[in-house]
Coordinates of C-alpha atoms and ligand atoms in Angstrom, one line a residue:
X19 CA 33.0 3.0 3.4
X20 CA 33.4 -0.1 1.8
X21 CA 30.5 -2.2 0.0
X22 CA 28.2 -4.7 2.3
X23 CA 29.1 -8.0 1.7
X24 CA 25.8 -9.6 0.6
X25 CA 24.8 -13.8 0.1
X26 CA 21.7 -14.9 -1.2
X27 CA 20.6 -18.4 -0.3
X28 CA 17.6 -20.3 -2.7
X29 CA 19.5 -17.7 -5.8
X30 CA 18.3 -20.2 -8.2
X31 CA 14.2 -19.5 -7.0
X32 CA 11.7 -17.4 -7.6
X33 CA 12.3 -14.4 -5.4
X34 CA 15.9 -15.7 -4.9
X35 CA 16.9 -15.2 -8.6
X36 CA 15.0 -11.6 -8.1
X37 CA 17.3 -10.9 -5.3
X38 CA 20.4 -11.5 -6.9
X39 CA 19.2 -9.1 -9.5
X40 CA 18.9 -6.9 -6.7
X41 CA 21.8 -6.8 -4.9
X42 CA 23.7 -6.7 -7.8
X43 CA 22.2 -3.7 -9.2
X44 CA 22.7 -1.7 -5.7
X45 CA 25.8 0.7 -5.6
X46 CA 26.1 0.0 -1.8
X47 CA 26.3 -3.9 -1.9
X48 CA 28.2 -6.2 -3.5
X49 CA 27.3 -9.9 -4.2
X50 CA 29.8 -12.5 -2.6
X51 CA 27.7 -15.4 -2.7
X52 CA 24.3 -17.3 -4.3
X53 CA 23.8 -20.7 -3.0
X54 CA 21.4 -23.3 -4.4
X55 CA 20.2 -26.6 -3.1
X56 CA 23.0 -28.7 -2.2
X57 CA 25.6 -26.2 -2.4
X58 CA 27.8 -26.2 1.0
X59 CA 27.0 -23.3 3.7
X60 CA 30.5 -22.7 4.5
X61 CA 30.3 -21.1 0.8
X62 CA 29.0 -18.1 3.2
X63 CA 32.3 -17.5 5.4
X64 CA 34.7 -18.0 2.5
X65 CA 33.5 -15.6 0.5
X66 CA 33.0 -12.9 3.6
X67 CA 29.3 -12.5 3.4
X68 CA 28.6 -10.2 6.3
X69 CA 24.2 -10.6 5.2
X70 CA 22.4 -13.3 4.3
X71 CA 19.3 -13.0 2.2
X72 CA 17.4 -16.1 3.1
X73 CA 14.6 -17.2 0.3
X74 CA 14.6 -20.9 0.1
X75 CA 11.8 -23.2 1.6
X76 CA 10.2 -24.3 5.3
X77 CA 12.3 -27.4 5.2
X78 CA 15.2 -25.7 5.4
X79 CA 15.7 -22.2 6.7
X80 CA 16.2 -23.3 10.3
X81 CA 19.4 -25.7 9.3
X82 CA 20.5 -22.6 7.2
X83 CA 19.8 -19.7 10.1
X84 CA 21.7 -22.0 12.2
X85 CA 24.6 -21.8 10.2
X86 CA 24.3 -18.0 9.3
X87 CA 23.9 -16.9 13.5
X88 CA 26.5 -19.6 14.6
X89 CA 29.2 -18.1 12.2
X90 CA 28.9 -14.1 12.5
X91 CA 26.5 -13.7 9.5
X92 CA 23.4 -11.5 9.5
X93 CA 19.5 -13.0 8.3
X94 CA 17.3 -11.2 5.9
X95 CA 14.7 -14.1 6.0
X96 CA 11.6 -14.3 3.8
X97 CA 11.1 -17.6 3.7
X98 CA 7.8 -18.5 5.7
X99 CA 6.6 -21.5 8.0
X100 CA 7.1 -19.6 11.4
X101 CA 6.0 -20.8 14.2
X102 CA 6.4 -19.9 17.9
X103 CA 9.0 -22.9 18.7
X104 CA 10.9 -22.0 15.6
X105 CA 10.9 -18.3 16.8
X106 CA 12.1 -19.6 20.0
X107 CA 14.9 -22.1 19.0
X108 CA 16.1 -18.7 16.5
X109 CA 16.0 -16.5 19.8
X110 CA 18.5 -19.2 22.0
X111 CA 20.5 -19.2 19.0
X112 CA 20.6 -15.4 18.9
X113 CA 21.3 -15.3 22.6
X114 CA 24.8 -17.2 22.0
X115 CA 25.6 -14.6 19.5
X116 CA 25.7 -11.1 20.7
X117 CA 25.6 -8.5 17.9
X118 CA 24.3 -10.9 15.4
X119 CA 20.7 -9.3 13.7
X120 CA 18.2 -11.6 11.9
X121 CA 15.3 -9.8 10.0
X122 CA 11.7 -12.1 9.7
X123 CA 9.6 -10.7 7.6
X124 CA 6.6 -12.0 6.4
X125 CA 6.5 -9.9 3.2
X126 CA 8.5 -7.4 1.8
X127 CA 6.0 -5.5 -0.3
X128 CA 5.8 -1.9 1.7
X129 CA 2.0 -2.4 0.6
X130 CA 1.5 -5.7 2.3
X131 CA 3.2 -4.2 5.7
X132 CA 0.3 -1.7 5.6
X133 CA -2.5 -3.9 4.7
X134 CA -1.1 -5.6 8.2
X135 CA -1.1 -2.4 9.9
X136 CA -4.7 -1.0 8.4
X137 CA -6.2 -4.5 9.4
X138 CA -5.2 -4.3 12.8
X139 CA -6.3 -1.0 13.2
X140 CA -10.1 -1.9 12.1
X141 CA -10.7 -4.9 14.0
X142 CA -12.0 -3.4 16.8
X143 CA -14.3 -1.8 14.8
X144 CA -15.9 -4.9 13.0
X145 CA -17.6 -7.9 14.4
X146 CA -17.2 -10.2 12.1
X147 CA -13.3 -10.4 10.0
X148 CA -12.3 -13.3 7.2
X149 CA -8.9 -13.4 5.2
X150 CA -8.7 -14.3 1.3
X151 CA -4.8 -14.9 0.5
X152 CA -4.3 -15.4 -3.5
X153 CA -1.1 -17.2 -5.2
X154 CA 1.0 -18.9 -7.7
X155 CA 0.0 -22.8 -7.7
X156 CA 4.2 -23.3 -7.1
X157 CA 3.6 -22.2 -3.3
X158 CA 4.3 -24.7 -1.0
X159 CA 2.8 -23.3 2.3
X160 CA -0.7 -22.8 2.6
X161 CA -2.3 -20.3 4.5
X162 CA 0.1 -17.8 3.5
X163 CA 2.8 -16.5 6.2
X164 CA 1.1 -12.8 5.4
X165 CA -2.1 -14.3 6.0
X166 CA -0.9 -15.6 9.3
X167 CA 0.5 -12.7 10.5
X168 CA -2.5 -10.6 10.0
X169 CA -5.0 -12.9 11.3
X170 CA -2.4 -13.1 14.0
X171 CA -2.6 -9.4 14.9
X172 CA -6.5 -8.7 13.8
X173 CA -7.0 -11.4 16.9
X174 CA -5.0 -9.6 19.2
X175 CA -6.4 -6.1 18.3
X176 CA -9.5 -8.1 19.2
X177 CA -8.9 -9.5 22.4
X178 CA -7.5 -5.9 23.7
X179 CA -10.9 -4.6 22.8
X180 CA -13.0 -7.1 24.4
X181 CA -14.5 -9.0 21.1
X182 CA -16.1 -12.3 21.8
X183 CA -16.1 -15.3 19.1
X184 CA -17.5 -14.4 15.2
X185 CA -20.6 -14.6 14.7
X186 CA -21.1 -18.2 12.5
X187 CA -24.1 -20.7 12.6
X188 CA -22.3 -23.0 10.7
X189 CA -23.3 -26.6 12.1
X190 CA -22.6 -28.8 9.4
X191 CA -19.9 -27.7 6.4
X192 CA -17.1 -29.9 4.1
X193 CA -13.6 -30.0 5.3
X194 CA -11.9 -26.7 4.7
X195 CA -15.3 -24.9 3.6
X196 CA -14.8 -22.4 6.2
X197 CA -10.9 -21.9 5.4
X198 CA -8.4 -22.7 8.2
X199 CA -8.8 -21.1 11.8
X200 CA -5.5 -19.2 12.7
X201 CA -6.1 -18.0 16.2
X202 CA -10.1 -17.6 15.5
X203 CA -9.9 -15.5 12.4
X204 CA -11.2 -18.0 9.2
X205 CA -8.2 -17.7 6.6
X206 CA -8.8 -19.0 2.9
X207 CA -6.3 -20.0 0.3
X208 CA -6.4 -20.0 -3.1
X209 CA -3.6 -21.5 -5.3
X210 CA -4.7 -20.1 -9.3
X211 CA -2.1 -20.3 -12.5
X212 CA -1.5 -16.3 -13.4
X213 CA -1.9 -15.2 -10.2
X214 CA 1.5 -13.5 -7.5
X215 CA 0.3 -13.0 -4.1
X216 CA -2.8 -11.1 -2.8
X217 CA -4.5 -10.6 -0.2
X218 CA -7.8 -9.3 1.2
X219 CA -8.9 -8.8 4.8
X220 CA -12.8 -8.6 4.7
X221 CA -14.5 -7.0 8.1
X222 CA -18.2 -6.7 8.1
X223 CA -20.6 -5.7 10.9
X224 CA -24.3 -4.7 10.7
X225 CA -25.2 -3.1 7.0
X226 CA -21.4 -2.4 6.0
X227 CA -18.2 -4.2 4.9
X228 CA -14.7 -3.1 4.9
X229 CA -12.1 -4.9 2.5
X230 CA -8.8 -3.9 2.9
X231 CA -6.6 -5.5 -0.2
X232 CA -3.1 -5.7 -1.5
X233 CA -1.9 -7.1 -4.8
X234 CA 1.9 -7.8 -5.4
X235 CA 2.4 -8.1 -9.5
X236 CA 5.8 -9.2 -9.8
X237 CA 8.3 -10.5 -7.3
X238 CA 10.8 -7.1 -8.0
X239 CA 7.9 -5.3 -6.0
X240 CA 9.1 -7.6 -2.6
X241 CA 12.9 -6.1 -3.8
X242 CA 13.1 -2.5 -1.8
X243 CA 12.0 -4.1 1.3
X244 CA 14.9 -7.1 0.9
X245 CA 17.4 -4.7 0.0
X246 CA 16.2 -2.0 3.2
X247 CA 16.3 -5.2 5.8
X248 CA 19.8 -6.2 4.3
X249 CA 21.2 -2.4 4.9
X250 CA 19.2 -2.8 8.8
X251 CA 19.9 -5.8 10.0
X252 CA 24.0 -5.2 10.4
X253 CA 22.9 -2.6 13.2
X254 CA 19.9 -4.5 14.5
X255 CA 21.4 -7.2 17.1
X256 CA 18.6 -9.6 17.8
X257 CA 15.1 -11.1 16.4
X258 CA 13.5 -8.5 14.4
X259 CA 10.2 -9.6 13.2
X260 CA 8.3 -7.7 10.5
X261 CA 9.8 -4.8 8.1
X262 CA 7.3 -2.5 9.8
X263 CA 10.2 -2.1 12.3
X264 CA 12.3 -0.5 9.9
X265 CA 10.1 1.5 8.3
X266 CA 9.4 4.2 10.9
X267 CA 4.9 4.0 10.1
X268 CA 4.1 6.4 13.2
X269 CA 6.2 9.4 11.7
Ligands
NDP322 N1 8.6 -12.5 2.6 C1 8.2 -12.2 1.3 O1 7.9 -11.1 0.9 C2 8.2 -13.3 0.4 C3 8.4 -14.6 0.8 N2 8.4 -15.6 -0.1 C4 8.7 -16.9 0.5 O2 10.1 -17.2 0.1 C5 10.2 -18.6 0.0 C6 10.8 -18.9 -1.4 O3 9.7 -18.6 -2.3 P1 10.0 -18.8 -3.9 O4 11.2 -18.1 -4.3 O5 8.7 -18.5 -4.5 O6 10.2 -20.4 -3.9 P2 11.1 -21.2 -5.0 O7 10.7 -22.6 -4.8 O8 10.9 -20.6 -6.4 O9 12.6 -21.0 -4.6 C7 13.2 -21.6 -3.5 C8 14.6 -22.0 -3.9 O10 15.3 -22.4 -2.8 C9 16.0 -23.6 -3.2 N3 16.3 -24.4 -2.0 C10 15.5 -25.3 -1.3 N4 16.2 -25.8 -0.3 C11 17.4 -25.2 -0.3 C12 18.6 -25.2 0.6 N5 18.6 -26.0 1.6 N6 19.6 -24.5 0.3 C13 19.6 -23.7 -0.8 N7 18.6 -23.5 -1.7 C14 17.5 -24.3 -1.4 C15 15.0 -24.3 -4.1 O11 15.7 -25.3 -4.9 P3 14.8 -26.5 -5.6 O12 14.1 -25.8 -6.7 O13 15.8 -27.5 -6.0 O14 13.9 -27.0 -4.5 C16 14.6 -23.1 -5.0 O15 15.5 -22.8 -6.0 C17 8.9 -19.2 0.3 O16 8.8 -19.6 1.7 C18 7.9 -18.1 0.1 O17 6.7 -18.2 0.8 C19 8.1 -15.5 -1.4 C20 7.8 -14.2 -1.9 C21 7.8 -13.1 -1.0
LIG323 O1 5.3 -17.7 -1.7 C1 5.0 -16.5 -2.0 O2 4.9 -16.2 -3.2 C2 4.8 -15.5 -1.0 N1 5.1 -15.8 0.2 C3 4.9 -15.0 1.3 C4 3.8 -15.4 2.2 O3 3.7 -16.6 2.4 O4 3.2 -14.6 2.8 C5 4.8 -13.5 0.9 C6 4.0 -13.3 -0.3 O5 2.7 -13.5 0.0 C7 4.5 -14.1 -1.4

Protein backbone atom coordinates (compact mmCIF):
# COMPACT_ATOMS: atom_id res chain seq x y z
CA UNK A 1 0.00 0.00 0.00
CA UNK A 2 1.16 3.15 -0.98
CA UNK A 3 1.92 6.20 1.49
CA UNK A 4 -1.13 8.65 2.73
CA UNK A 5 -0.92 11.68 1.09
CA UNK A 6 -0.69 14.16 4.01
CA UNK A 7 -1.08 18.47 3.90
CA UNK A 8 -0.59 20.53 6.78
CA UNK A 9 -2.29 23.87 6.77
CA UNK A 10 -0.84 26.91 9.49
CA UNK A 11 2.93 24.64 8.81
CA UNK A 12 4.63 27.80 9.66
CA UNK A 13 2.81 27.76 13.56
CA UNK A 14 3.29 26.49 16.63
CA UNK A 15 1.76 23.09 16.46
CA UNK A 16 1.77 23.32 12.61
CA UNK A 17 5.60 23.46 12.34
CA UNK A 18 5.35 20.36 15.03
CA UNK A 19 3.14 18.49 12.57
CA UNK A 20 5.17 18.71 9.67
CA UNK A 21 7.93 17.22 11.84
CA UNK A 22 5.48 14.62 12.32
CA UNK A 23 4.30 13.60 9.34
CA UNK A 24 7.53 13.58 7.93
CA UNK A 25 9.05 11.33 10.34
CA UNK A 26 6.08 8.68 9.87
CA UNK A 27 6.97 5.66 7.53
CA UNK A 28 3.19 5.41 6.58
CA UNK A 29 2.74 9.13 5.34
CA UNK A 30 4.28 11.21 3.16
CA UNK A 31 4.22 15.11 3.10
CA UNK A 32 2.63 16.68 -0.15
CA UNK A 33 1.90 19.94 1.15
CA UNK A 34 2.46 22.80 4.14
CA UNK A 35 0.63 25.92 3.49
CA UNK A 36 1.02 29.19 5.30
CA UNK A 37 -1.00 32.41 5.35
CA UNK A 38 -1.60 33.59 2.04
CA UNK A 39 -0.53 30.61 0.31
CA UNK A 40 -3.39 29.46 -2.35
CA UNK A 41 -5.71 26.28 -1.20
CA UNK A 42 -5.70 24.77 -4.55
CA UNK A 43 -1.94 24.00 -3.37
CA UNK A 44 -4.05 20.99 -1.65
CA UNK A 45 -5.45 19.21 -5.02
CA UNK A 46 -2.26 19.72 -7.05
CA UNK A 47 -0.13 18.14 -4.91
CA UNK A 48 -2.80 15.03 -4.22
CA UNK A 49 -3.26 15.57 -0.55
CA UNK A 50 -5.80 12.91 0.34
CA UNK A 51 -5.68 14.53 4.59
CA UNK A 52 -5.57 17.71 5.73
CA UNK A 53 -4.10 18.57 9.03
CA UNK A 54 -5.80 21.81 9.93
CA UNK A 55 -3.79 23.99 12.75
CA UNK A 56 -4.24 27.62 11.80
CA UNK A 57 -6.53 30.12 13.60
CA UNK A 58 -10.67 30.74 14.31
CA UNK A 59 -10.68 33.24 11.49
CA UNK A 60 -9.99 30.91 9.20
CA UNK A 61 -10.59 27.21 9.47
CA UNK A 62 -14.19 27.39 8.11
CA UNK A 63 -12.96 29.12 4.61
CA UNK A 64 -10.27 26.35 4.69
CA UNK A 65 -12.73 23.17 5.68
CA UNK A 66 -14.77 24.47 2.95
CA UNK A 67 -12.25 24.06 0.48
CA UNK A 68 -10.77 20.74 1.89
CA UNK A 69 -14.74 18.89 1.95
CA UNK A 70 -15.80 20.65 -1.38
CA UNK A 71 -12.65 19.08 -3.21
CA UNK A 72 -12.42 15.30 -1.87
CA UNK A 73 -9.85 16.13 0.96
CA UNK A 74 -10.13 14.65 4.51
CA UNK A 75 -9.93 17.27 7.99
CA UNK A 76 -7.77 16.54 10.87
CA UNK A 77 -8.81 19.86 12.58
CA UNK A 78 -7.26 21.23 15.80
CA UNK A 79 -7.83 24.54 15.46
CA UNK A 80 -10.58 25.71 18.04
CA UNK A 81 -13.51 28.36 18.12
CA UNK A 82 -16.35 25.77 17.61
CA UNK A 83 -19.55 26.61 17.98
CA UNK A 84 -22.82 24.88 17.30
CA UNK A 85 -23.60 26.96 13.88
CA UNK A 86 -20.09 26.25 12.76
CA UNK A 87 -20.65 22.49 13.53
CA UNK A 88 -23.76 22.81 11.59
CA UNK A 89 -22.60 24.79 8.43
CA UNK A 90 -19.44 21.76 8.53
CA UNK A 91 -22.30 19.03 8.76
CA UNK A 92 -24.34 20.55 5.35
CA UNK A 93 -21.13 20.74 3.84
CA UNK A 94 -20.35 17.16 4.80
CA UNK A 95 -23.76 16.07 3.61
CA UNK A 96 -22.87 17.24 -0.15
CA UNK A 97 -19.88 15.08 0.15
CA UNK A 98 -20.47 11.49 0.74
CA UNK A 99 -17.35 9.56 1.94
CA UNK A 100 -15.50 12.71 2.91
CA UNK A 101 -14.37 12.37 7.04
CA UNK A 102 -13.43 15.48 9.02
CA UNK A 103 -11.85 14.79 12.61
CA UNK A 104 -12.65 17.95 15.45
CA UNK A 105 -10.74 17.46 18.13
CA UNK A 106 -10.42 19.59 20.81
CA UNK A 107 -6.94 18.32 21.97
CA UNK A 108 -4.80 15.83 20.89
CA UNK A 109 -3.02 15.02 24.07
CA UNK A 110 -4.33 11.22 24.94
CA UNK A 111 -4.11 12.73 28.58
CA UNK A 112 -6.35 15.63 27.95
CA UNK A 113 -9.12 13.11 26.23
CA UNK A 114 -9.21 11.48 29.65
CA UNK A 115 -9.20 14.37 31.86
CA UNK A 116 -12.60 14.94 29.56
CA UNK A 117 -13.73 11.58 30.17
CA UNK A 118 -12.66 11.34 34.18
CA UNK A 119 -14.53 14.85 34.57
CA UNK A 120 -17.65 13.75 33.17
CA UNK A 121 -17.63 10.73 35.00
CA UNK A 122 -17.43 12.69 38.57
CA UNK A 123 -19.93 15.27 38.04
CA UNK A 124 -22.66 13.58 39.33
CA UNK A 125 -20.90 13.05 42.21
CA UNK A 126 -19.89 16.65 43.16
CA UNK A 127 -22.07 19.63 43.86
CA UNK A 128 -20.22 22.26 43.19
CA UNK A 129 -17.45 21.98 39.75
CA UNK A 130 -15.03 25.08 38.41
CA UNK A 131 -12.40 24.82 35.43
CA UNK A 132 -8.80 26.38 35.53
CA UNK A 133 -7.34 26.25 31.78
CA UNK A 134 -3.43 27.41 31.76
CA UNK A 135 -1.50 28.69 28.48
CA UNK A 136 1.10 30.42 26.39
CA UNK A 137 0.24 34.32 26.32
CA UNK A 138 0.32 33.71 22.16
CA UNK A 139 -3.24 32.01 22.47
CA UNK A 140 -5.75 33.78 20.82
CA UNK A 141 -9.01 32.16 22.11
CA UNK A 142 -9.87 32.41 25.55
CA UNK A 143 -11.62 29.94 27.47
CA UNK A 144 -9.82 27.26 25.90
CA UNK A 145 -11.61 24.85 23.30
CA UNK A 146 -10.62 21.87 26.04
CA UNK A 147 -12.06 23.86 28.56
CA UNK A 148 -15.20 24.26 26.66
CA UNK A 149 -15.67 20.88 25.82
CA UNK A 150 -15.39 19.67 29.39
CA UNK A 151 -17.49 22.19 30.90
CA UNK A 152 -19.68 21.23 28.03
CA UNK A 153 -19.97 17.51 29.07
CA UNK A 154 -19.48 17.97 33.10
CA UNK A 155 -23.06 20.03 32.47
CA UNK A 156 -24.66 17.39 30.63
CA UNK A 157 -23.48 14.62 33.07
CA UNK A 158 -25.28 17.00 35.31
CA UNK A 159 -28.41 17.50 33.91
CA UNK A 160 -28.82 13.54 33.36
CA UNK A 161 -28.41 13.25 37.10
CA UNK A 162 -30.80 15.79 38.18
CA UNK A 163 -28.21 18.61 39.65
CA UNK A 164 -29.66 21.98 40.13
CA UNK A 165 -27.60 25.39 39.80
CA UNK A 166 -23.94 25.60 41.89
CA UNK A 167 -24.04 26.70 44.85
CA UNK A 168 -22.60 30.62 44.79
CA UNK A 169 -23.73 33.74 46.98
CA UNK A 170 -21.87 35.88 44.88
CA UNK A 171 -23.96 39.19 44.71
CA UNK A 172 -21.58 41.70 43.90
CA UNK A 173 -18.03 40.71 42.03
CA UNK A 174 -15.66 42.62 39.10
CA UNK A 175 -16.12 41.65 35.55
CA UNK A 176 -14.66 38.29 34.92
CA UNK A 177 -13.97 37.58 38.80
CA UNK A 178 -15.99 34.47 38.58
CA UNK A 179 -14.37 33.33 35.07
CA UNK A 180 -16.71 32.95 32.08
CA UNK A 181 -20.10 30.72 32.39
CA UNK A 182 -20.01 27.95 29.57
CA UNK A 183 -23.33 26.21 29.94
CA UNK A 184 -23.34 26.96 33.93
CA UNK A 185 -19.94 25.56 34.75
CA UNK A 186 -17.50 28.85 35.82
CA UNK A 187 -14.35 28.43 33.41
CA UNK A 188 -11.10 30.62 34.23
CA UNK A 189 -8.24 31.47 31.90
CA UNK A 190 -5.00 32.22 32.52
CA UNK A 191 -2.52 33.41 29.74
CA UNK A 192 1.32 33.17 31.75
CA UNK A 193 4.88 33.38 29.72
CA UNK A 194 6.49 29.65 30.30
CA UNK A 195 3.51 28.01 30.51
CA UNK A 196 1.82 25.13 27.29
CA UNK A 197 -1.55 24.19 28.08
CA UNK A 198 -3.17 22.83 31.40
CA UNK A 199 -5.95 22.18 32.76
CA UNK A 200 -7.74 21.46 36.06
CA UNK A 201 -11.28 20.44 36.67
CA UNK A 202 -11.90 21.25 40.46
CA UNK A 203 -15.29 19.35 42.01
CA UNK A 204 -15.97 19.99 45.65
CA UNK A 205 -18.96 18.91 47.73
CA UNK A 206 -19.26 18.91 51.62
CA UNK A 207 -15.67 18.34 53.40
CA UNK A 208 -13.86 17.02 50.12
CA UNK A 209 -12.46 18.25 46.76
CA UNK A 210 -11.58 16.33 43.70
CA UNK A 211 -9.07 17.93 41.11
CA UNK A 212 -8.61 16.22 38.16
CA UNK A 213 -5.47 17.87 36.10
CA UNK A 214 -3.56 17.52 32.91
CA UNK A 215 -0.34 19.26 31.80
CA UNK A 216 0.76 19.17 28.14
CA UNK A 217 4.79 20.20 28.18
CA UNK A 218 5.61 20.45 24.64
CA UNK A 219 3.45 20.70 21.61
CA UNK A 220 5.17 17.04 20.19
CA UNK A 221 2.97 15.55 23.18
CA UNK A 222 -0.43 16.71 20.87
CA UNK A 223 1.63 14.67 17.87
CA UNK A 224 0.31 10.83 18.29
CA UNK A 225 -3.15 11.96 18.43
CA UNK A 226 -2.70 14.20 15.02
CA UNK A 227 -0.98 11.48 13.32
CA UNK A 228 -3.83 8.57 14.72
CA UNK A 229 -6.84 11.12 13.42
CA UNK A 230 -4.94 11.52 10.01
CA UNK A 231 -4.57 7.50 9.61
CA UNK A 232 -8.76 7.48 10.84
CA UNK A 233 -10.34 9.92 9.22
CA UNK A 234 -9.84 8.34 5.41
CA UNK A 235 -12.31 5.62 6.78
CA UNK A 236 -14.44 7.81 8.91
CA UNK A 237 -17.12 9.48 6.41
CA UNK A 238 -18.75 12.32 8.37
CA UNK A 239 -18.32 14.76 11.47
CA UNK A 240 -16.29 13.08 14.04
CA UNK A 241 -15.90 15.15 16.98
CA UNK A 242 -13.38 14.33 19.71
CA UNK A 243 -10.24 11.75 19.39
CA UNK A 244 -11.97 9.78 22.17
CA UNK A 245 -13.86 8.21 19.09
CA UNK A 246 -10.82 6.64 17.85
CA UNK A 247 -9.37 5.61 20.73
CA UNK A 248 -11.60 2.64 21.75
CA UNK A 249 -11.77 4.09 26.10
CA UNK A 250 -14.45 1.36 27.02
CA UNK A 251 -12.17 -1.71 25.97
N1 LIG B 1 -6.40 20.41 19.35
C1 LIG B 1 -5.21 20.52 19.94
O1 LIG B 1 -4.70 19.57 20.58
C2 LIG B 1 -4.47 21.80 19.85
C3 LIG B 1 -5.06 22.84 19.21
N2 LIG B 1 -4.40 24.02 19.11
C4 LIG B 1 -5.11 25.04 18.34
O2 LIG B 1 -4.53 25.08 17.05
C5 LIG B 1 -4.59 26.42 16.54
C6 LIG B 1 -3.18 26.87 16.18
O3 LIG B 1 -2.42 26.97 17.37
P1 LIG B 1 -0.90 27.44 17.33
O4 LIG B 1 -0.12 26.57 16.42
O5 LIG B 1 -0.48 27.59 18.73
O6 LIG B 1 -1.06 28.89 16.67
P2 LIG B 1 0.03 29.72 15.82
O7 LIG B 1 -0.46 31.12 15.81
O8 LIG B 1 1.39 29.44 16.35
O9 LIG B 1 -0.07 29.09 14.37
C7 LIG B 1 -1.12 29.32 13.47
C8 LIG B 1 -0.49 29.44 12.11
O10 LIG B 1 -1.51 29.48 11.14
C9 LIG B 1 -1.21 30.53 10.22
N3 LIG B 1 -2.43 30.95 9.55
C10 LIG B 1 -3.36 31.83 9.95
N4 LIG B 1 -4.35 31.91 9.05
C11 LIG B 1 -4.00 31.06 8.04
C12 LIG B 1 -4.60 30.70 6.81
N5 LIG B 1 -5.75 31.23 6.41
N6 LIG B 1 -3.98 29.80 6.02
C13 LIG B 1 -2.81 29.24 6.39
N7 LIG B 1 -2.18 29.55 7.55
C14 LIG B 1 -2.79 30.45 8.36
C15 LIG B 1 -0.59 31.58 11.10
O11 LIG B 1 0.09 32.55 10.30
P3 LIG B 1 0.40 34.01 10.93
O12 LIG B 1 1.47 33.76 11.96
O13 LIG B 1 0.83 34.81 9.75
O14 LIG B 1 -0.86 34.49 11.56
C16 LIG B 1 0.34 30.72 11.94
O15 LIG B 1 1.54 30.41 11.28
C17 LIG B 1 -5.27 27.25 17.64
O16 LIG B 1 -6.64 27.33 17.40
C18 LIG B 1 -5.00 26.43 18.89
O17 LIG B 1 -5.93 26.66 19.92
C19 LIG B 1 -3.17 24.21 19.62
C20 LIG B 1 -2.55 23.21 20.31
C21 LIG B 1 -3.15 21.91 20.48
O1 LIG C 1 -3.79 27.05 21.78
C1 LIG C 1 -3.28 26.07 22.38
O2 LIG C 1 -2.09 26.05 22.72
C2 LIG C 1 -4.13 24.92 22.67
N1 LIG C 1 -5.33 24.89 22.18
C3 LIG C 1 -6.30 23.87 22.36
C4 LIG C 1 -7.46 24.40 23.15
O3 LIG C 1 -7.85 25.56 22.99
O4 LIG C 1 -8.01 23.63 23.95
C5 LIG C 1 -5.70 22.60 22.91
C6 LIG C 1 -4.64 22.82 23.94
O5 LIG C 1 -5.23 23.33 25.09
C7 LIG C 1 -3.57 23.77 23.42
Amino acid sequence: MGKQRVAVIGAQGRMGAEAVRAVEAADDLELVAALGRGDRLETLTEAGAEVAVELTHPDAVMENLAFCVAHGVHGVVGTTGWTDERLATLRGQLAEAPGIGVLIAPNFGIGAVLTMRFARQAARFFESVEIVESHHPGKADAPSGTAVRTAQLVAEARRAAGLGDQPDATTTALDGARGASVDGVPVHAVRLRGLVAHQEVRFGDEGEVLTIAHDSMNRSSFMPGVLLGVRRVVGTPGLTFGLEHFLDLDG
